[in-house]
XYZ file of C-alpha atoms in Angstrom:
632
model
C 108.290 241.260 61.119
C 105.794 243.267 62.689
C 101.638 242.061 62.400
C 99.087 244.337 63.110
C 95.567 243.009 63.925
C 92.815 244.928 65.746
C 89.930 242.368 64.739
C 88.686 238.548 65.166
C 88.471 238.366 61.021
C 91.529 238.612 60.524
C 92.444 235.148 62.198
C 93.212 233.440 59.018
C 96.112 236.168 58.302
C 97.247 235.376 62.090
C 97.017 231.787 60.894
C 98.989 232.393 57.743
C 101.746 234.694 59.175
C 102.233 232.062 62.177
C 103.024 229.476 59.471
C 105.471 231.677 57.705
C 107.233 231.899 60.966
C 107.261 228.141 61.264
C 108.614 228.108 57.654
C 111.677 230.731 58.182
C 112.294 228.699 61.189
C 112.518 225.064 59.943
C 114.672 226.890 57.215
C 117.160 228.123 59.713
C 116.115 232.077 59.158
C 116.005 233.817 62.617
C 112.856 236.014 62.368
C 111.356 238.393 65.157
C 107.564 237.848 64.779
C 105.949 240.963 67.044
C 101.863 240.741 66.988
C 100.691 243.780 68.058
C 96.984 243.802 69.192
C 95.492 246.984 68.394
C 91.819 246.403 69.326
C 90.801 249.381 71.774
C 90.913 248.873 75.468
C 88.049 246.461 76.993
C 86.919 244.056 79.286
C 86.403 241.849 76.763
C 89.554 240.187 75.157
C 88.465 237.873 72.733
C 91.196 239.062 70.383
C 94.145 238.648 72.604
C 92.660 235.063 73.359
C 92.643 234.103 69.767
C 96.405 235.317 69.390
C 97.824 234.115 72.886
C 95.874 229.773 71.824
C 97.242 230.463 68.479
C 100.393 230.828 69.109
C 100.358 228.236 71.745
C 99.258 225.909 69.220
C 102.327 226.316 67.428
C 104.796 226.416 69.658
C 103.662 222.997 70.637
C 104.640 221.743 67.776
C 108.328 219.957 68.130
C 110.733 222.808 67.108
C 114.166 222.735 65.074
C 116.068 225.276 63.765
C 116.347 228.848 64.237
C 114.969 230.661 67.398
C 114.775 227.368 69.537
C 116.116 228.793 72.386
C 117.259 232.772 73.749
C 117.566 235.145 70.908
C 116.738 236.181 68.008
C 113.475 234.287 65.702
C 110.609 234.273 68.311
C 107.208 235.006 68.627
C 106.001 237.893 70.863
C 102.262 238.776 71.377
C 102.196 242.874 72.772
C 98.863 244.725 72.974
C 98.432 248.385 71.671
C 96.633 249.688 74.919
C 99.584 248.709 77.410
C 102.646 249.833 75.250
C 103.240 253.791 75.269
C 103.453 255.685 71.367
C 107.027 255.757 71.640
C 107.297 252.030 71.937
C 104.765 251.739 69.109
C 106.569 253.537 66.832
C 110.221 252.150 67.285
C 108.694 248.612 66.885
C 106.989 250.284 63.141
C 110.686 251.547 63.058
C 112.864 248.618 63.421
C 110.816 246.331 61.793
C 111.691 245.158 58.697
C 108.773 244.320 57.532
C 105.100 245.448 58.700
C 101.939 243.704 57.302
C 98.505 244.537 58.367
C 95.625 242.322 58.593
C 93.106 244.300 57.541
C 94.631 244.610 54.063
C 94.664 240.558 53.536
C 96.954 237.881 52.982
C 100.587 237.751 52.912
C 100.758 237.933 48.795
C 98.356 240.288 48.653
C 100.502 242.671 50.388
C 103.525 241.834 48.388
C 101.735 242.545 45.318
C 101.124 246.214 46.592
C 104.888 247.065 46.626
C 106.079 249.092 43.629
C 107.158 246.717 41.171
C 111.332 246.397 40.755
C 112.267 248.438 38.152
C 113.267 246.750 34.915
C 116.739 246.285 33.396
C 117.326 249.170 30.590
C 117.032 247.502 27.519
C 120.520 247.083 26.139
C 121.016 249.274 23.234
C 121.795 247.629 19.872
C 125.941 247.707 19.736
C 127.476 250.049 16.362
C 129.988 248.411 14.965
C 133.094 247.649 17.036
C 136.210 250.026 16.573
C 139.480 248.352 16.141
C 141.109 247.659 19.239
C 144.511 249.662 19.398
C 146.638 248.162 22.118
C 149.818 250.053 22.982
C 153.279 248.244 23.032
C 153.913 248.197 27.209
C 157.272 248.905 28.392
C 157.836 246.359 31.073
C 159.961 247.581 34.066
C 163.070 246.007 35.278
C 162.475 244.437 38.800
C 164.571 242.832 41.226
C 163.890 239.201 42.709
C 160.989 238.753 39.215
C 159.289 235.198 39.969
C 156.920 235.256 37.213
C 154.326 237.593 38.419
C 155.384 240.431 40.590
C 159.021 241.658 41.926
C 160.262 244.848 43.213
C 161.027 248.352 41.604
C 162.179 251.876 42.309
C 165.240 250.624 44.112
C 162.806 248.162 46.407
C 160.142 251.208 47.041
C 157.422 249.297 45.007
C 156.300 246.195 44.749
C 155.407 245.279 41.276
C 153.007 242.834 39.500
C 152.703 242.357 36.041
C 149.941 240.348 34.849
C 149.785 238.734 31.479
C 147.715 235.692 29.131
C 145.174 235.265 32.173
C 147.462 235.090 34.848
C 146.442 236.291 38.464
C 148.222 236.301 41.518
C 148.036 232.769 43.570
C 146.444 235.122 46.576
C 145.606 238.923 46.840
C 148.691 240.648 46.837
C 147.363 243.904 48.666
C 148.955 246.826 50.109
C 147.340 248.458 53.357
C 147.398 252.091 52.594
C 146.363 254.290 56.057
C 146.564 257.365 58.023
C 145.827 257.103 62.285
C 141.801 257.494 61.398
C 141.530 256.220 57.885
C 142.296 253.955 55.291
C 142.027 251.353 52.719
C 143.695 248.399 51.491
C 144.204 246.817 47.403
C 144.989 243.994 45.907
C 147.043 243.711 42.850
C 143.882 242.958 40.964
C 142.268 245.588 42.195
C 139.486 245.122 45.246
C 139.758 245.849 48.435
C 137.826 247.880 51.099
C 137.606 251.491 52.821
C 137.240 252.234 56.328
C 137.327 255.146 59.055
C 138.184 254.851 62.360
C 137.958 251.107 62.480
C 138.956 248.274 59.827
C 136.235 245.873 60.794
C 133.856 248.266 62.804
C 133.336 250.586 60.910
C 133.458 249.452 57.320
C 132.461 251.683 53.966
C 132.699 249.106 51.637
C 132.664 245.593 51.892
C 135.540 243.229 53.285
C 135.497 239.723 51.744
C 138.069 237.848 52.847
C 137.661 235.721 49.811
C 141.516 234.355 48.607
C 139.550 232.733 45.773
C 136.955 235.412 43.989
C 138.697 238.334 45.835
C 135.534 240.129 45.124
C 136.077 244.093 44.190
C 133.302 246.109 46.241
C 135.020 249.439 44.656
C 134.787 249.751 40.755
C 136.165 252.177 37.808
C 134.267 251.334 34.784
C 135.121 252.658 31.157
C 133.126 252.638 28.360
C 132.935 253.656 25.104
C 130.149 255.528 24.190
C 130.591 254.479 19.788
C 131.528 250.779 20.202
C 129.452 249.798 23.775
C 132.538 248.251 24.873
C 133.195 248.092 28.663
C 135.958 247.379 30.524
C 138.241 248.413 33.674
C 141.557 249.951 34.332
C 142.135 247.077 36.887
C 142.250 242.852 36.298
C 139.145 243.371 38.806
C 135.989 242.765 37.634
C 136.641 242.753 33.627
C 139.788 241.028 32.586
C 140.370 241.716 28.902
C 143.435 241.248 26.490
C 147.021 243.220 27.563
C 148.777 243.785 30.541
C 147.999 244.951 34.107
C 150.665 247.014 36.152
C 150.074 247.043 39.624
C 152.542 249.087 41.661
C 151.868 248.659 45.610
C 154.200 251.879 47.133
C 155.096 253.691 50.432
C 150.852 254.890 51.087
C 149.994 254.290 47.199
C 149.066 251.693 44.970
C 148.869 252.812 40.756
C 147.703 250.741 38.207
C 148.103 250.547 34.585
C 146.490 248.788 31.767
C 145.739 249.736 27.570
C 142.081 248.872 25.997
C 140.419 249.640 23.261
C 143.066 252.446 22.295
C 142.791 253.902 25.665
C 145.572 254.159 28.248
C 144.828 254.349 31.665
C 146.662 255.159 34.932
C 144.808 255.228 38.727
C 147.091 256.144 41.152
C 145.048 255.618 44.714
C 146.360 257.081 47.963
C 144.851 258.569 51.267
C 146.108 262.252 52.682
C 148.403 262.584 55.400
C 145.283 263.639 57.128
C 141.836 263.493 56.896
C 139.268 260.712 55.860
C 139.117 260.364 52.243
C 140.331 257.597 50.023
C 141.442 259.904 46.528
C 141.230 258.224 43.472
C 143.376 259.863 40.559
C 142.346 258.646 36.958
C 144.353 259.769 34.051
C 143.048 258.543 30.179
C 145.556 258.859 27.281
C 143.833 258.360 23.812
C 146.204 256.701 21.788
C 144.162 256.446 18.310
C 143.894 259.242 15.715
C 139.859 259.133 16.877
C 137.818 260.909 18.680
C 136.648 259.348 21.659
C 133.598 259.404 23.185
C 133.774 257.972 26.703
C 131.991 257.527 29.988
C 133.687 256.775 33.364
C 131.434 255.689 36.293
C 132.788 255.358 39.918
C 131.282 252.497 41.779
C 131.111 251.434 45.372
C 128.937 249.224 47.418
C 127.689 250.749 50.646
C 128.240 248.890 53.983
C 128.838 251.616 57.295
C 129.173 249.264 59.632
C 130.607 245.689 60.822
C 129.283 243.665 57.121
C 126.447 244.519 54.389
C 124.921 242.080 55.630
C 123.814 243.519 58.459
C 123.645 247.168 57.631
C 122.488 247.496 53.961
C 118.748 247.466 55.029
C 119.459 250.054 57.080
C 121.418 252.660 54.800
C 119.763 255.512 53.846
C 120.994 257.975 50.731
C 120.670 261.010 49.206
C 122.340 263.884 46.648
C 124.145 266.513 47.819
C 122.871 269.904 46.549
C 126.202 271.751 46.959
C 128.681 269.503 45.484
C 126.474 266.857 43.985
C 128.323 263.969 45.895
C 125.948 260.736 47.179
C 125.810 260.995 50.803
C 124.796 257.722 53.394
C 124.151 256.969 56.497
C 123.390 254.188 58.457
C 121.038 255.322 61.674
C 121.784 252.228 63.269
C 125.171 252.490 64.034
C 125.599 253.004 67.542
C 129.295 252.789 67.908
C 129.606 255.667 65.568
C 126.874 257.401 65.277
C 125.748 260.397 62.944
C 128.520 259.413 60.711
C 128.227 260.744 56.726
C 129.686 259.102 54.250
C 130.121 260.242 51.194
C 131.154 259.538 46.833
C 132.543 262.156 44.733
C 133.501 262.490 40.687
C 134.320 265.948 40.595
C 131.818 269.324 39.838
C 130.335 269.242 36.419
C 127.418 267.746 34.742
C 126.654 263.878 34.979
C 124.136 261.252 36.068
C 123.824 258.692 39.428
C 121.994 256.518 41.386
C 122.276 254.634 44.962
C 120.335 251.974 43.943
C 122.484 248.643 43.344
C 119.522 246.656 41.751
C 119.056 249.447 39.183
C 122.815 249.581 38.622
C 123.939 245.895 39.008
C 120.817 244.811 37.288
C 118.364 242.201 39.019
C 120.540 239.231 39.145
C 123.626 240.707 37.096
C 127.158 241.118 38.382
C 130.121 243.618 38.397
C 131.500 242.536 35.171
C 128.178 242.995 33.448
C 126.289 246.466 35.301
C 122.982 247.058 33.096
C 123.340 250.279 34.458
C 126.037 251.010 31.655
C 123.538 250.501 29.140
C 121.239 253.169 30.132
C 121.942 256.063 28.292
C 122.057 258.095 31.986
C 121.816 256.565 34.782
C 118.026 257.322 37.279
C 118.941 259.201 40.147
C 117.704 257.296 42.306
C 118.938 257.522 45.946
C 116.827 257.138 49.801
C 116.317 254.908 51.930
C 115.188 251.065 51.514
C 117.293 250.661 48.503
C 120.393 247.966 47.817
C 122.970 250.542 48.726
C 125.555 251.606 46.652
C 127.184 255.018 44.946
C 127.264 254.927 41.603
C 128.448 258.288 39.756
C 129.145 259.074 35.776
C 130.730 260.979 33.690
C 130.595 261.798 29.724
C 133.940 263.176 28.387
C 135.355 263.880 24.948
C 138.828 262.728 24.152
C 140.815 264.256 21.048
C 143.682 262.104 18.961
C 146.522 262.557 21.701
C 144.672 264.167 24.473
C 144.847 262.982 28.335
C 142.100 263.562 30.709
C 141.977 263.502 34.515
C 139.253 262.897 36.745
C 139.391 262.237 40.633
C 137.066 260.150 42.923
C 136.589 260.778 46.605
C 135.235 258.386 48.958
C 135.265 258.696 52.623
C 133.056 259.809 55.675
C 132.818 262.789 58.031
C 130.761 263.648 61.615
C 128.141 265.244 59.765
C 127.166 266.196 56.454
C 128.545 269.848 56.741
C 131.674 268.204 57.906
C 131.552 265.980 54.806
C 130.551 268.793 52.474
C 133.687 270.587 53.916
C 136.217 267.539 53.529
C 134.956 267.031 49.941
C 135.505 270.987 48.659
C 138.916 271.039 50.478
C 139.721 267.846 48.473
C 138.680 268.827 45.549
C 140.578 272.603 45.682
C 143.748 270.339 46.472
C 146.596 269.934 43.686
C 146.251 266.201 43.878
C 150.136 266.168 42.483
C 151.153 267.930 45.638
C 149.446 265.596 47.681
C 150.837 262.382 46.865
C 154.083 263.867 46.689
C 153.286 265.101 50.416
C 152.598 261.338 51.086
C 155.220 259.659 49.511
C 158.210 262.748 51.224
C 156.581 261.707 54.514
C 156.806 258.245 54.313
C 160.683 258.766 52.737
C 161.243 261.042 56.264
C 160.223 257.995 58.272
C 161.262 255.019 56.946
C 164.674 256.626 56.098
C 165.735 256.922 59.515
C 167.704 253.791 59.255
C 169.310 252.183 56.328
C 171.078 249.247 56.002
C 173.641 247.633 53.462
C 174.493 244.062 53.669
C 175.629 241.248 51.094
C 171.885 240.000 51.595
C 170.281 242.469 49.188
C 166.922 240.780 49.839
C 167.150 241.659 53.555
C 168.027 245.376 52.391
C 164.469 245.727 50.857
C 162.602 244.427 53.262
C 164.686 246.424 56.337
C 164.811 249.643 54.289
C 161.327 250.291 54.446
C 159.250 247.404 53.893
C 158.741 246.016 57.374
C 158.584 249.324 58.785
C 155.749 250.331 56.772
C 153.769 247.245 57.368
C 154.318 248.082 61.137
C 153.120 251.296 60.991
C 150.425 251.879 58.072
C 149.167 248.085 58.552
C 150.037 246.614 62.169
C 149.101 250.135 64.336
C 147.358 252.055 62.408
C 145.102 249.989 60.201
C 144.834 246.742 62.392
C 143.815 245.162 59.361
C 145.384 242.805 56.707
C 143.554 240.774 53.982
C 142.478 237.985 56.451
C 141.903 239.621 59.340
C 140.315 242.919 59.418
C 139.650 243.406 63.560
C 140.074 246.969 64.185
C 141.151 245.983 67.290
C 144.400 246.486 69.915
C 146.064 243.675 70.533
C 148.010 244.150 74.113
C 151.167 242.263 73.323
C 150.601 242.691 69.697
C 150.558 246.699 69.552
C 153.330 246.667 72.311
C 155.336 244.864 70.006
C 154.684 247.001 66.951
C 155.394 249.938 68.805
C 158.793 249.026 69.797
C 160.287 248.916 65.757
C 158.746 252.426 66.149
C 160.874 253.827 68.624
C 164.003 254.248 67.148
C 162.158 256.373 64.258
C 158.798 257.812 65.598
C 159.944 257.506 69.822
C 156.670 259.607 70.618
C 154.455 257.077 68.677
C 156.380 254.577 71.016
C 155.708 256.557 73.927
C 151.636 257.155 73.122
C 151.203 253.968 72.828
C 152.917 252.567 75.963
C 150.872 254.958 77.688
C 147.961 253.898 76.241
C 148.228 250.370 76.944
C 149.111 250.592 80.385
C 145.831 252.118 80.664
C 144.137 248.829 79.861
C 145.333 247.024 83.105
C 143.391 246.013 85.966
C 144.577 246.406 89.306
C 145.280 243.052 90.172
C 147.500 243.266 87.113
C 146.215 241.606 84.316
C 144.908 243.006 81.417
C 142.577 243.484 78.346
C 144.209 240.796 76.130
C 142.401 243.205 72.857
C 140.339 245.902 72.851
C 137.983 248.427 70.909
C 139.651 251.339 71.447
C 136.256 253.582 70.181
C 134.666 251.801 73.084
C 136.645 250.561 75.309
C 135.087 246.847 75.108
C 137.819 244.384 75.307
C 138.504 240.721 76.526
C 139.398 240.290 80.041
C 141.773 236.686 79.800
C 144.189 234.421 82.111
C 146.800 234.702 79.041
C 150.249 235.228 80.979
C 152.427 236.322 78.147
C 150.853 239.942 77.999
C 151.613 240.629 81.176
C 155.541 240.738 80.558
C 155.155 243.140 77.221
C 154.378 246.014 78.750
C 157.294 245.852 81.021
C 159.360 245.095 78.141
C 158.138 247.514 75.845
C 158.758 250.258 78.708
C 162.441 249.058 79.384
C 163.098 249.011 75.556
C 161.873 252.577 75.022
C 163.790 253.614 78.030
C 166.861 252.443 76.627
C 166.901 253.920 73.252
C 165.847 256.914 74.126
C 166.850 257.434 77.888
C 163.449 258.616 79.092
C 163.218 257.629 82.142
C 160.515 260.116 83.435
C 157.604 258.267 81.766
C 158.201 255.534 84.859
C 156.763 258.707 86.657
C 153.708 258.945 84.698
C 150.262 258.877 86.690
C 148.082 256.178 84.495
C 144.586 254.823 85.884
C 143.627 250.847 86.490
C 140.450 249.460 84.971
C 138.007 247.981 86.855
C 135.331 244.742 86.011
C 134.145 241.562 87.182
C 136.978 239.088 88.104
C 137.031 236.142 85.657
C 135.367 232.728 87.333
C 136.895 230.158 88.077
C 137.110 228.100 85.207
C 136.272 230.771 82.803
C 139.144 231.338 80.359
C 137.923 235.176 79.144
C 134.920 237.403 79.575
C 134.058 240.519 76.979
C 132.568 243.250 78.823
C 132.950 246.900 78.986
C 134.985 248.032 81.920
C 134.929 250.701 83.959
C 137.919 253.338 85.148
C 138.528 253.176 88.507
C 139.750 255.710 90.932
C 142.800 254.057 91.576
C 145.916 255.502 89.818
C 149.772 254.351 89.607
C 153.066 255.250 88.248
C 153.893 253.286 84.822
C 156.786 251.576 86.686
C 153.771 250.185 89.414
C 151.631 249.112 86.098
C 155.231 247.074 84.845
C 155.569 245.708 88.133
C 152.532 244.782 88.738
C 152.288 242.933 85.555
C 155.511 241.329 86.417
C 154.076 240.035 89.955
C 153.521 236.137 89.585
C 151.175 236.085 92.897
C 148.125 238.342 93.435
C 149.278 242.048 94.125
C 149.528 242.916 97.555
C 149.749 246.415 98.121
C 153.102 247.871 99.717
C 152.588 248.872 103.362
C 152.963 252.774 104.718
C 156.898 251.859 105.861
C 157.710 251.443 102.292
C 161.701 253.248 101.884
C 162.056 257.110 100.707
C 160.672 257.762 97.590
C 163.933 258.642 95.474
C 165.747 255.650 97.095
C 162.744 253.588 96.641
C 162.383 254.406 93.277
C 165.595 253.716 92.230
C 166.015 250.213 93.837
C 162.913 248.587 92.590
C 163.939 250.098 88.958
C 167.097 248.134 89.005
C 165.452 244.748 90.059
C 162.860 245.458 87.951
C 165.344 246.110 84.717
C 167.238 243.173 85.718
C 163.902 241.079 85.996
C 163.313 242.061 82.214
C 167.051 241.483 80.825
């Protein structure tokens, strides 16, 4: 919060806005007070005197709760003549919130802001149509328990939800490319990322097992009837069945209301950053249907909402009339665009959650729906969201297709470009390009046994989950860390390496690259920083070794021992001190892959080989054989 006062009569607002601070404090809300003293340079400081005793005067006052010691919720007092503009202005830009003095008290000020716009009045509902359900062909699916079992020969996991029934946690699939992805749950939330599961977040991650709160919404309505519902169990549960099939880089669902059928088949590219969304609607009465279909998603671009929806700004593309966002404040990936697409044609939107959520209301009841188009509204200091309709016209038979994009580029040119390309794609040909190239991988291998449960689960299943979820993602439903693990990732990549050897081979690379000379390493890192933990945990110091000895002997490359890879360098850990996050440097110092194994191998500090070491080649080989024997 940011005061400005340039004169003595405004003392009772520096009064009032002191006690606020108290308030937010006792109440355990960590607030920045900055009073900035704008009276003109003088010898006389009466002004600053007033601020400096009053704030003295309350921070005598015994103290609990939030900003009691270093940190965030204190009071600083700054004057106007000995701060330059630029400082001035980044303190008007950061703040929150900015009051003035010289416009009076605290509600006074509040009572200037625009007022919230109100709810649309709901429209009175025509009578209901009859609700046509089709009859749903369950599939046949090994190992059924009630809820969910597996089809396509053990290529899909399949729930079927009936009377109620939900799953007892989020069944999800991970779905991901190396810079992208997004994971589901059979009921249908989940959350979209690029580049980083938990740093760089599009929409929100709850890690809820018990709400398993949707940030990502299709909504259906009828147009005639008013009646509202969702091609997912997630956030409108009506009467039927839901189908959820979690594949090889897809999940579809399937569900019948209200004489509509609907499929959503939701997959990302082999490349590039967009989360496609592929709705199909079958009319299944001898009607004429009048629907709308709005494509919802909450914005975050960043760690959590929580910290970043105050600071997401919005706006409509001109071009392609997508909602674009971007968060300012995100410093590890800045200038990012995100970006939510319906298709060309004509239709309504808005960015602002409040108008579309209604104030207080909740995903299964939007007020936006009730609107008969939705405002438009998009910018900055809004509750961020993307929320995007469309009016269709169904005949007695017909099917209709729509497809929503969501996903973020390094500028908005970049995004513009990503979202034509998408949309001039045959959205057949790419999941069929998705599910051919996860056949090529995970087909490498295939195993028969009298176990036909272990057949499923070795034929693809745990292969996938190493690749899409473990490597590429780094994110499951109740952890979402973005993160390399050392030993973790050096495990992962060794199911790799009889399939994908060079995904092995990257990777060993890379993660010999986060040692330190005196041969520990970073037990996880960031890798679009480099940040990591620096830690006295033994156990990683073996993997790499490991790793390098198991690659070698699958695929006889022996050369990469040769490879040149530079140390780290940071503060030691104190004694005492079990880890320390920091960002390291690189140093100068470089070593072969086999010194970066041995090294981590080496119980006692390293002590560097003298100049009388043997010849190279004879050298080379010996300390290979102790050093494979060492590992066996």
């Amino acid at each position: 919060v940011l005061f400005l006062i340039d004169d003595t009569d405004g003392a009772p607002q520096l009064a009032e806005i002191l006690s606020a601070h108290e308030y937010w404090r006792m109440h355990s809300l960590a607030v920045d007070l900055v009073i900035l003293n704008e009276r003109a340079s003088s010898y006389v400081q009466d002004l600053q005197g007033l601020i400096e005793s009053a704030i003295r005067s309350v921070e005598q006052r015994p103290r609990t709760g939030a900003g009691d010691g270093p940190g965030p919720g204190r009071i600083h007092a700054l004057r106007a003549d000995l701060i330059s503009p630029s400082a001035r202005a980044l303190l008007l830009a950061v703040a929150g919130v900015v009051l003035s003095a010289s416009r009076g008290g605290i509600g006074q000020q509040v009572d200037l802001l625009p007022p919230i716009p109100a709810a649309p009045a709901p429209r009175p509902p025509p009578p209901a149509a009859p609700d046509v359900e089709a009859p749903v062909a369950l599939p046949t699916l090994e190992f059924f328990n009630g809820l969910g079992g597996f089809g396509a020969n053990g290529r899909e996991y399949v729930t079927v939800l009936r009377d109620g029934a939900t799953t007892p946690a989020p069944w999800i699939n991970v779905i991901a490319n190396p810079g992208f992805g997004f994971q589901v749950s059979a009921e249908g939330s989940g959350h979209v990322w690029a580049e980083n599961s938990r740093e760089n977040q599009l929409t929100p991650w709850t890690n809820d097992p018990v709400t398993d709160r949707p940030g990502e919404v299709i909504y259906l309505r009828d147009l005639d009837s008013g009646a509202v519902w969702t091609p997912t169990a997630l956030p409108i549960r009506t009467r039927g069945t839901y189908i959820a099939r979690h594949g090889f880089g897809y999940s579809q669902f399937e569900h019948a209301a209200h004489g509509i059928a609907a499929s959503m088949v939701q997959f990302v590219p082999v490349e590039g950053a967009v989360k496609i969304t592929r709705l199909q609607l079958h009319n299944l009465t001898g009607q004429v249907r009048r629907l709308s279909v709005t494509a919802y998603a909450e914005w975050v671009l960043g760690p959590s909402r929580g910290a970043t929806a105050a600071f997401v700004a919005t706006e409509i593309d001109r071009d392609t009339g997508a909602i674009l966002a971007r968060n300012p404040w995100n410093m590890a990936f800045p200038g990012r665009v995100a970006f939510a697409d319906l298709g060309p044609g004509p239709g309504s939107c808005t960015a602002d959650r409040s108008e579309f959520l209604g104030q207080g209301g909740d995903l299964a009841a939007p007020a936006g729906l009730q609107a008969a188009r939705l405002s438009g509204r998009c910018g900055p200091a809004l509750d961020p969201c993307a929320a995007l309709q469309r009016e269709l016209t169904l005949a007695p038979g017909a099917t209709v297709e729509l497809v929503f994009l969501l996903g973020q580029a390094e500028s908005a040119d970049a995004a513009r470009a990503l979202i034509l390309r998408t949309r001039a794609a045959d959205p057949e040909m790419l999941l069929t390009a998705i599910t051919d190239h996860w056949a090529a991988l995970l087909t490498a291998v295939q195993v028969t046994s009298p176990d036909r449960a272990m057949d499923i689960m070795l034929n693809g299943w745990l292969l996938y989950q190493t690749l899409a979820c473990r490597v590429w993602a780094r994110a499951g439903f109740y952890q979402a860390s973005g993160a390399y693990g050392f030993r973790d990732q050096l495990q992962d990549g060794m199911a790799l390496t009889f399939s994908r050897p060079e995904m092995t081979r990257d990777h060993l690379l890379r993660a010999a690259s986060r040692q330190f000379p005196e041969g520990d390493v970073q037990h996880w890192w960031l890798p679009h920083s480099g940040q990591g933990v620096r830690t006295r945990i033994s156990d990683d110091r073996v993997w790499l070794g490991y790793g390098v000895a198991r690659y070698i002997s699958v695929t006889g490359d022996a050369g990469l021992l040769d490879a040149p890879i530079a140390f780290l360098e940071g503060p030691a850990l104190q004694p005492g001190a079990h880890d320390d996050f920091f960002q390291p440097g690189v140093a100068e110092e470089t070593a072969s892959l086999f010194e970066h194994c041995a090294r981590g191998l080496a119980r006692e500090p390293w002590v560097r080989r003298s100049a009388s070491r043997p010849r190279a080649s004879r050298g080379r080989r010996s300390r290979r054989c102790s050093w494979a024997a060492t590992c066996s």
